[in-house]
PDB file of C-alpha atoms in Angstrom:
ATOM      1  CA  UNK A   1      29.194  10.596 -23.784  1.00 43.00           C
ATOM      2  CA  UNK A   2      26.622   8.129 -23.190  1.00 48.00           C
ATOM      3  CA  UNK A   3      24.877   7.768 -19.798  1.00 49.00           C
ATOM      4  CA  UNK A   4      22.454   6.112 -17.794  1.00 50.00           C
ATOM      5  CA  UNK A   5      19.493   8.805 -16.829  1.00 53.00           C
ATOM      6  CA  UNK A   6      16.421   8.526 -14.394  1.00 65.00           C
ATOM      7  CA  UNK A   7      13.201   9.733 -14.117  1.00 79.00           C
ATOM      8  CA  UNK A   8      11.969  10.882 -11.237  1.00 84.00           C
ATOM      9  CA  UNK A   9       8.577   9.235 -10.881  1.00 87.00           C
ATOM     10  CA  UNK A  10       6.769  11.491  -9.509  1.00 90.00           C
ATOM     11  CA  UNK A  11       3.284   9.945  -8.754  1.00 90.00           C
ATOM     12  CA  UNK A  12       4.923   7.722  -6.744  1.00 90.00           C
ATOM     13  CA  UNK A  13       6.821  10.712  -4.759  1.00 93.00           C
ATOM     14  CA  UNK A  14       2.685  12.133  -4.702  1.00 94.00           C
ATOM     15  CA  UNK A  15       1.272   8.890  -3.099  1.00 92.00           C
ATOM     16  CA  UNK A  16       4.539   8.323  -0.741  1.00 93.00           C
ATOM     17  CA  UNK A  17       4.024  11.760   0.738  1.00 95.00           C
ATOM     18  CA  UNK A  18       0.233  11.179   0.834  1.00 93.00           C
ATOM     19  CA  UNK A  19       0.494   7.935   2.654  1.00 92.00           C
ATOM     20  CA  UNK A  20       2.785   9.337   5.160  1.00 94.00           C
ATOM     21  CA  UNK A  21       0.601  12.133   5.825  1.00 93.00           C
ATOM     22  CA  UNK A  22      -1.985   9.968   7.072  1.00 86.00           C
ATOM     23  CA  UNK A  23       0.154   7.797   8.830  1.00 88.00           C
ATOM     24  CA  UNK A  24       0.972  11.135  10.745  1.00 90.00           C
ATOM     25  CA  UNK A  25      -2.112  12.108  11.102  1.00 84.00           C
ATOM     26  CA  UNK A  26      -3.377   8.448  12.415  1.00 80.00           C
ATOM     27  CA  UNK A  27      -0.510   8.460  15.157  1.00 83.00           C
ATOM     28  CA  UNK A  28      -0.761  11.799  16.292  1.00 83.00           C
ATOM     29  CA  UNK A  29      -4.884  11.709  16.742  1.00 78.00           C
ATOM     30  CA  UNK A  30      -5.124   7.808  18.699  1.00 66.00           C
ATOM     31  CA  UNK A  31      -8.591   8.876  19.660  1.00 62.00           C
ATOM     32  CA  UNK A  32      -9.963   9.100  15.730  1.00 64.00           C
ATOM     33  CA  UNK A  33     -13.486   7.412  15.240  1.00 60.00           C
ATOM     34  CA  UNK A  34     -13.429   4.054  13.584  1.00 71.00           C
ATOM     35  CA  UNK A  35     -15.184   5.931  11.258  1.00 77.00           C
ATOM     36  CA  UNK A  36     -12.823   8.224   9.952  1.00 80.00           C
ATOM     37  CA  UNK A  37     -10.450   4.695   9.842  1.00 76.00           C
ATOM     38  CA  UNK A  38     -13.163   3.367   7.330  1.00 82.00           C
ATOM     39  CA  UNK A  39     -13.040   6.602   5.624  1.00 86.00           C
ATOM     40  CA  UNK A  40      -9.436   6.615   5.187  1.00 80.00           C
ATOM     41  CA  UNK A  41      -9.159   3.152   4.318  1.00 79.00           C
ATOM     42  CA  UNK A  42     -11.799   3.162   1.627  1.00 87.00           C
ATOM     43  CA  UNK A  43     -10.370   6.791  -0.511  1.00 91.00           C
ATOM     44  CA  UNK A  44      -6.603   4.924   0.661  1.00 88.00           C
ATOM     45  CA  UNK A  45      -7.644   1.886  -1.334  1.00 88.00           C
ATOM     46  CA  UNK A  46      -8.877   3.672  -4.478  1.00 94.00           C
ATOM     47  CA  UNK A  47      -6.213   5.998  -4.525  1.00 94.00           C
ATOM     48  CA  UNK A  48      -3.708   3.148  -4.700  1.00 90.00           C
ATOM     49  CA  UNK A  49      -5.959   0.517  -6.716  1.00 93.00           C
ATOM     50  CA  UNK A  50      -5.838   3.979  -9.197  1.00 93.00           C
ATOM     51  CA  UNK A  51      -2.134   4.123  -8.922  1.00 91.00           C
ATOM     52  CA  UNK A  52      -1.613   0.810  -9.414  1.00 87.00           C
ATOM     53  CA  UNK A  53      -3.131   0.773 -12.833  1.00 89.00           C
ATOM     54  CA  UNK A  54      -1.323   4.239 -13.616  1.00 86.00           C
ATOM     55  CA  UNK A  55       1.961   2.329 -12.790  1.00 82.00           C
ATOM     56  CA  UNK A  56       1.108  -0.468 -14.916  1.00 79.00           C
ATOM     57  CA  UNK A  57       0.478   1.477 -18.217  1.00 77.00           C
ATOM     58  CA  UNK A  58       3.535   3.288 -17.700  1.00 75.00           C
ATOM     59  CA  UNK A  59       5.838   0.101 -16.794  1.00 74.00           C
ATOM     60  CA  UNK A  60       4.753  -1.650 -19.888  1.00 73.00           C
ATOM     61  CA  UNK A  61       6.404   0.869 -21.792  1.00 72.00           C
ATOM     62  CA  UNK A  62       9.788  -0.054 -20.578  1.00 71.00           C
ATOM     63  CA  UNK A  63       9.602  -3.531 -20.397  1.00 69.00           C
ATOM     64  CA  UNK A  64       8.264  -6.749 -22.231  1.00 68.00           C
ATOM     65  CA  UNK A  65       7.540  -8.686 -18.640  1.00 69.00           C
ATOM     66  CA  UNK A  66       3.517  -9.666 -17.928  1.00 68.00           C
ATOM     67  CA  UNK A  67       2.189  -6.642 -15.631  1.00 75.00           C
ATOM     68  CA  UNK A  68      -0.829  -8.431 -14.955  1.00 82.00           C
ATOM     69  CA  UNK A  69      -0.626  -8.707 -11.672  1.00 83.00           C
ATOM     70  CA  UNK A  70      -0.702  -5.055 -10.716  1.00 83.00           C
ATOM     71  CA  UNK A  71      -3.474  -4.914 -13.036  1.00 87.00           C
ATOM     72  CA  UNK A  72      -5.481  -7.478 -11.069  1.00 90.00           C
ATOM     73  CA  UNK A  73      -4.309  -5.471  -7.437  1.00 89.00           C
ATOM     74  CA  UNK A  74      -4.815  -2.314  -8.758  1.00 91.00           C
ATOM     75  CA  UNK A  75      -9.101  -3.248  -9.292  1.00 94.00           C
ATOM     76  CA  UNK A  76      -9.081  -5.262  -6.214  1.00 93.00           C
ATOM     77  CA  UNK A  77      -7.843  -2.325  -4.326  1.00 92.00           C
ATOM     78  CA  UNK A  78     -10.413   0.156  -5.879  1.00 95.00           C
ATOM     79  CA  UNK A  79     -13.263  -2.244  -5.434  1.00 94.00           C
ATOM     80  CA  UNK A  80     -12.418  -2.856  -1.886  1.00 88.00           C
ATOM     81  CA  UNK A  81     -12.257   0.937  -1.198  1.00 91.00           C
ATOM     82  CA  UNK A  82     -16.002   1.760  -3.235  1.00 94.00           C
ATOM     83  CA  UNK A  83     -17.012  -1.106  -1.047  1.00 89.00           C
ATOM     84  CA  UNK A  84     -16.698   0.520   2.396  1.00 86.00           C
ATOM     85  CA  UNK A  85     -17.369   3.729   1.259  1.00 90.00           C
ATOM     86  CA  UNK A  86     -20.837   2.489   0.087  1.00 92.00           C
ATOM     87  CA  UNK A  87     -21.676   0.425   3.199  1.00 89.00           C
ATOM     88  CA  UNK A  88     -19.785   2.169   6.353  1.00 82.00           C
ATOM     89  CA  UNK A  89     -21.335  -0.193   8.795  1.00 80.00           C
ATOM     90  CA  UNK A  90     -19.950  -3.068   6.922  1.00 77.00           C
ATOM     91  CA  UNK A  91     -16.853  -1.324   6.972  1.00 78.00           C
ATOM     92  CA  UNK A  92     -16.968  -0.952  10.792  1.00 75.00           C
ATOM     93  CA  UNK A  93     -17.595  -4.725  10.867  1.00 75.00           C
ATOM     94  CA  UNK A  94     -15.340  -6.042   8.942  1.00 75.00           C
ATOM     95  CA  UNK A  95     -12.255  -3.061   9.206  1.00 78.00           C
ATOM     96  CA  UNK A  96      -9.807  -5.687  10.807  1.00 82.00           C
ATOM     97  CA  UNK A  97     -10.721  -8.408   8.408  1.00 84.00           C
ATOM     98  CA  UNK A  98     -10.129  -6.187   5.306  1.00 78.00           C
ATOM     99  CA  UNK A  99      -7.563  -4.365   6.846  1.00 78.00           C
ATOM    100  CA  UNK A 100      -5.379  -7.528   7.565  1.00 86.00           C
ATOM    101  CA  UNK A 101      -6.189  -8.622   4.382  1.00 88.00           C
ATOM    102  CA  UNK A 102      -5.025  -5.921   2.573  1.00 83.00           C
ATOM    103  CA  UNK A 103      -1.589  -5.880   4.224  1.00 87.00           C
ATOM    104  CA  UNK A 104      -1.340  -9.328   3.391  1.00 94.00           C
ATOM    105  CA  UNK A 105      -2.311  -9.335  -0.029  1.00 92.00           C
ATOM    106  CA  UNK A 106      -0.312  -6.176  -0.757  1.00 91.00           C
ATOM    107  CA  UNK A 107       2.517  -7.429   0.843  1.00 93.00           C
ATOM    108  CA  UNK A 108       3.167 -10.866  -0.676  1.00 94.00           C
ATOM    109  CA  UNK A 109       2.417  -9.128  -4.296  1.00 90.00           C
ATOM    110  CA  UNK A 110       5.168  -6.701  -3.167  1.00 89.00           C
ATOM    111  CA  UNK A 111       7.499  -9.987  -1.754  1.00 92.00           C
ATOM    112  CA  UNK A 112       6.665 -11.319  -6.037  1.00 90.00           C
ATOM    113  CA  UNK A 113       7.557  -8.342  -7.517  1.00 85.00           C
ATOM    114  CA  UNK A 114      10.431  -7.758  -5.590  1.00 84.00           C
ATOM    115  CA  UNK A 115      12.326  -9.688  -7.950  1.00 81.00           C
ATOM    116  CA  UNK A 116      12.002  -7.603 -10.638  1.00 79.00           C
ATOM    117  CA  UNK A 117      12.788  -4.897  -7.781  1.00 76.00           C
ATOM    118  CA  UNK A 118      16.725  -6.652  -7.655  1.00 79.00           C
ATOM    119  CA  UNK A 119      17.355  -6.485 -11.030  1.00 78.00           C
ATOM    120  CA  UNK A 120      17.475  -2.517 -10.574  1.00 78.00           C
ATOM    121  CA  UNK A 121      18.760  -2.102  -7.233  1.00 79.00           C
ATOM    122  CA  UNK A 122      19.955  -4.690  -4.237  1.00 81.00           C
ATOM    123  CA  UNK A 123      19.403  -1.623  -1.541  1.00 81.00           C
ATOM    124  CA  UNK A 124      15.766  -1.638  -3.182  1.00 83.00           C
ATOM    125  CA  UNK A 125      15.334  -4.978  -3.260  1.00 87.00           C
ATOM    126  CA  UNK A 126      16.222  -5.735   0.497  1.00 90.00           C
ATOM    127  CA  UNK A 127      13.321  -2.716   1.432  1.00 88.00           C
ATOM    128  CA  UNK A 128      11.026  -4.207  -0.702  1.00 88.00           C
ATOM    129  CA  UNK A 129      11.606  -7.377   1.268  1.00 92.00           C
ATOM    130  CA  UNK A 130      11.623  -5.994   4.816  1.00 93.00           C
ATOM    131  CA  UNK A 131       8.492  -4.221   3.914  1.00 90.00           C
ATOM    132  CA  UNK A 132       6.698  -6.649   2.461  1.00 93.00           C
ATOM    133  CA  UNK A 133       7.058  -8.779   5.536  1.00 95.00           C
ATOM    134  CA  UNK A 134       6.493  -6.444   8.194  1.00 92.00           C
ATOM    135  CA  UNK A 135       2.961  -5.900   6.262  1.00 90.00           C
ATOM    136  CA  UNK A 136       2.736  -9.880   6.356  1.00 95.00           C
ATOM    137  CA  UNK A 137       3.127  -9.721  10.023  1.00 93.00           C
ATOM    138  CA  UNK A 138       0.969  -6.667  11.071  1.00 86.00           C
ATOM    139  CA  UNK A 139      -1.674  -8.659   8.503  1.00 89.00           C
ATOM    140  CA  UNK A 140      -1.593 -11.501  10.298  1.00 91.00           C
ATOM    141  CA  UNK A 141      -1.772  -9.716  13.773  1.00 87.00           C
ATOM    142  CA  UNK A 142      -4.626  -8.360  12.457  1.00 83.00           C
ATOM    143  CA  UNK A 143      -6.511 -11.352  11.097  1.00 87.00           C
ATOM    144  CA  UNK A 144      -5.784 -13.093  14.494  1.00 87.00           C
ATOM    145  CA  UNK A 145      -7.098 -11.043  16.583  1.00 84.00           C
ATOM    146  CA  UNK A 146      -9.697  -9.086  15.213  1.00 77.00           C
ATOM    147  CA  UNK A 147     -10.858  -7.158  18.254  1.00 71.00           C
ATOM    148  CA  UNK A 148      -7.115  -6.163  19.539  1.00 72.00           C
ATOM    149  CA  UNK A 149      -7.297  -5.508  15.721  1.00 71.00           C
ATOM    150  CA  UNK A 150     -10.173  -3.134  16.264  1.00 71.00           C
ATOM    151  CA  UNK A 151      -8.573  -0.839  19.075  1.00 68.00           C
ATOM    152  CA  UNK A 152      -5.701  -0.698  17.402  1.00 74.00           C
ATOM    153  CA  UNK A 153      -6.283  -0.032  13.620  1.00 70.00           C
ATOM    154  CA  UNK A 154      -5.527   4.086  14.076  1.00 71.00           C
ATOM    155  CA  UNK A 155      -1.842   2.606  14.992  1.00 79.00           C
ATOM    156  CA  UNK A 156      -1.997  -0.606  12.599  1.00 74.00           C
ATOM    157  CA  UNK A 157      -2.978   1.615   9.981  1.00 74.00           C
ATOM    158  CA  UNK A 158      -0.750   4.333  10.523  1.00 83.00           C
ATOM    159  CA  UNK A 159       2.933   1.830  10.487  1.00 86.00           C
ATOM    160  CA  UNK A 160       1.203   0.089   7.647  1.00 84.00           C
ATOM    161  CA  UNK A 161       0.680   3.778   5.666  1.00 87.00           C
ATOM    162  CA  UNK A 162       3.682   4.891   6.876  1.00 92.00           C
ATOM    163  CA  UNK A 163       6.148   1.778   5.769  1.00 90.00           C
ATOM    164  CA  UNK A 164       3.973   1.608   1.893  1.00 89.00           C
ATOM    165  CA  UNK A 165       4.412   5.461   1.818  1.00 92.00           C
ATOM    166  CA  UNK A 166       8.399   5.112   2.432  1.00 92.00           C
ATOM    167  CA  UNK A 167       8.098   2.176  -0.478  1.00 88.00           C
ATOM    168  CA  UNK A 168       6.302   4.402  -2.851  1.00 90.00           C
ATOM    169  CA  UNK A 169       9.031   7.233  -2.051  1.00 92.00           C
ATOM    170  CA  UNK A 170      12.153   4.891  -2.667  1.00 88.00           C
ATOM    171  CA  UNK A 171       9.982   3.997  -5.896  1.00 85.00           C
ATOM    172  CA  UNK A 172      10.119   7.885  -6.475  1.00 88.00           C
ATOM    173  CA  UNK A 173      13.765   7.633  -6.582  1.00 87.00           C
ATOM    174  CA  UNK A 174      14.715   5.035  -7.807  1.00 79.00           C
ATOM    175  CA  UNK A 175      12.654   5.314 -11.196  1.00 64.00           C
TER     176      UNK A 175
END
């Protein structure tokens, strides 16, 4: 009897549970140091950019689409984090700026792939969708107003972790 079987993907399960962890940890301590939010954003990004290119290798296997793209995010994520780990002031400075950025550009790549999302699952598909613009918005919030931005980014960053770690654990699952 022939049947359809899944893997479980479990590196996406790994960086799901990781993402949420922080998110935790960024709403339950509002009074962390915009330090530790540059910290966390800069080992965030690698991890991910890493990830990303993990995913990518793997996802070729099983299909003959162009993967580029998570190629392309996957070093732009890495070289964003080694860039405010080497220069924390920088990272102080410009922690909205990137930080908006990043949702944004995360989010619309995971509005494109979300396409390729449908053909597996609707349920996924309609996540992927709600997530990727919620990231759009808090983005844009973040671009906007830089300084509310600022004062905020323990709680910005912690919906934004928590929403991509619930993405990465419906990735888990739906492998």
């Amino acid at each position: 009897m022939e049947g359809s079987t899944r893997n479980f993907n479990w590196p996406s399960l790994i960086v799901g549970i990781i993402f949420i962890i922080l998110a935790i940890f960024l709403f339950a301590n509002p009074d962390a140091t915009i330090l530790a939010a540059v910290f966390l954003l800069g080992f965030g990004a690698i991890f991910k950019g890493v990830f990303e290119i993990f995913f990518r290798r793997k996802i070729k296997d099983y299909s003959d689409r162009n993967y580029t793209l998570m190629l392309v995010i996957g070093i732009i994520d890495i070289i964003i984090g080694l860039l405010i780990l080497f220069n924390i002031q920088l990272g102080i400075i410009a922690l909205p700026v990137l930080l908006g950025a990043w949702f944004i550009v995360d989010s619309v790549y995971l509005l494109i792939t979300s396409s390729y999302i449908k053909e597996r699952s609707t349920s996924r598909f309609w996540a992927a969708v709600i997530i990727g613009i919620i990231g759009i918005l808090l983005g844009l919030m973040v671009l906007f107003n830089p300084l509310t931005g600022l004062f905020a980014i323990a709680f910005l960053m912690g919906i934004y972790f928590l929403i991509t770690g619930i993405e990465f654990i419906i990735e888990a699952f739906d492998s």
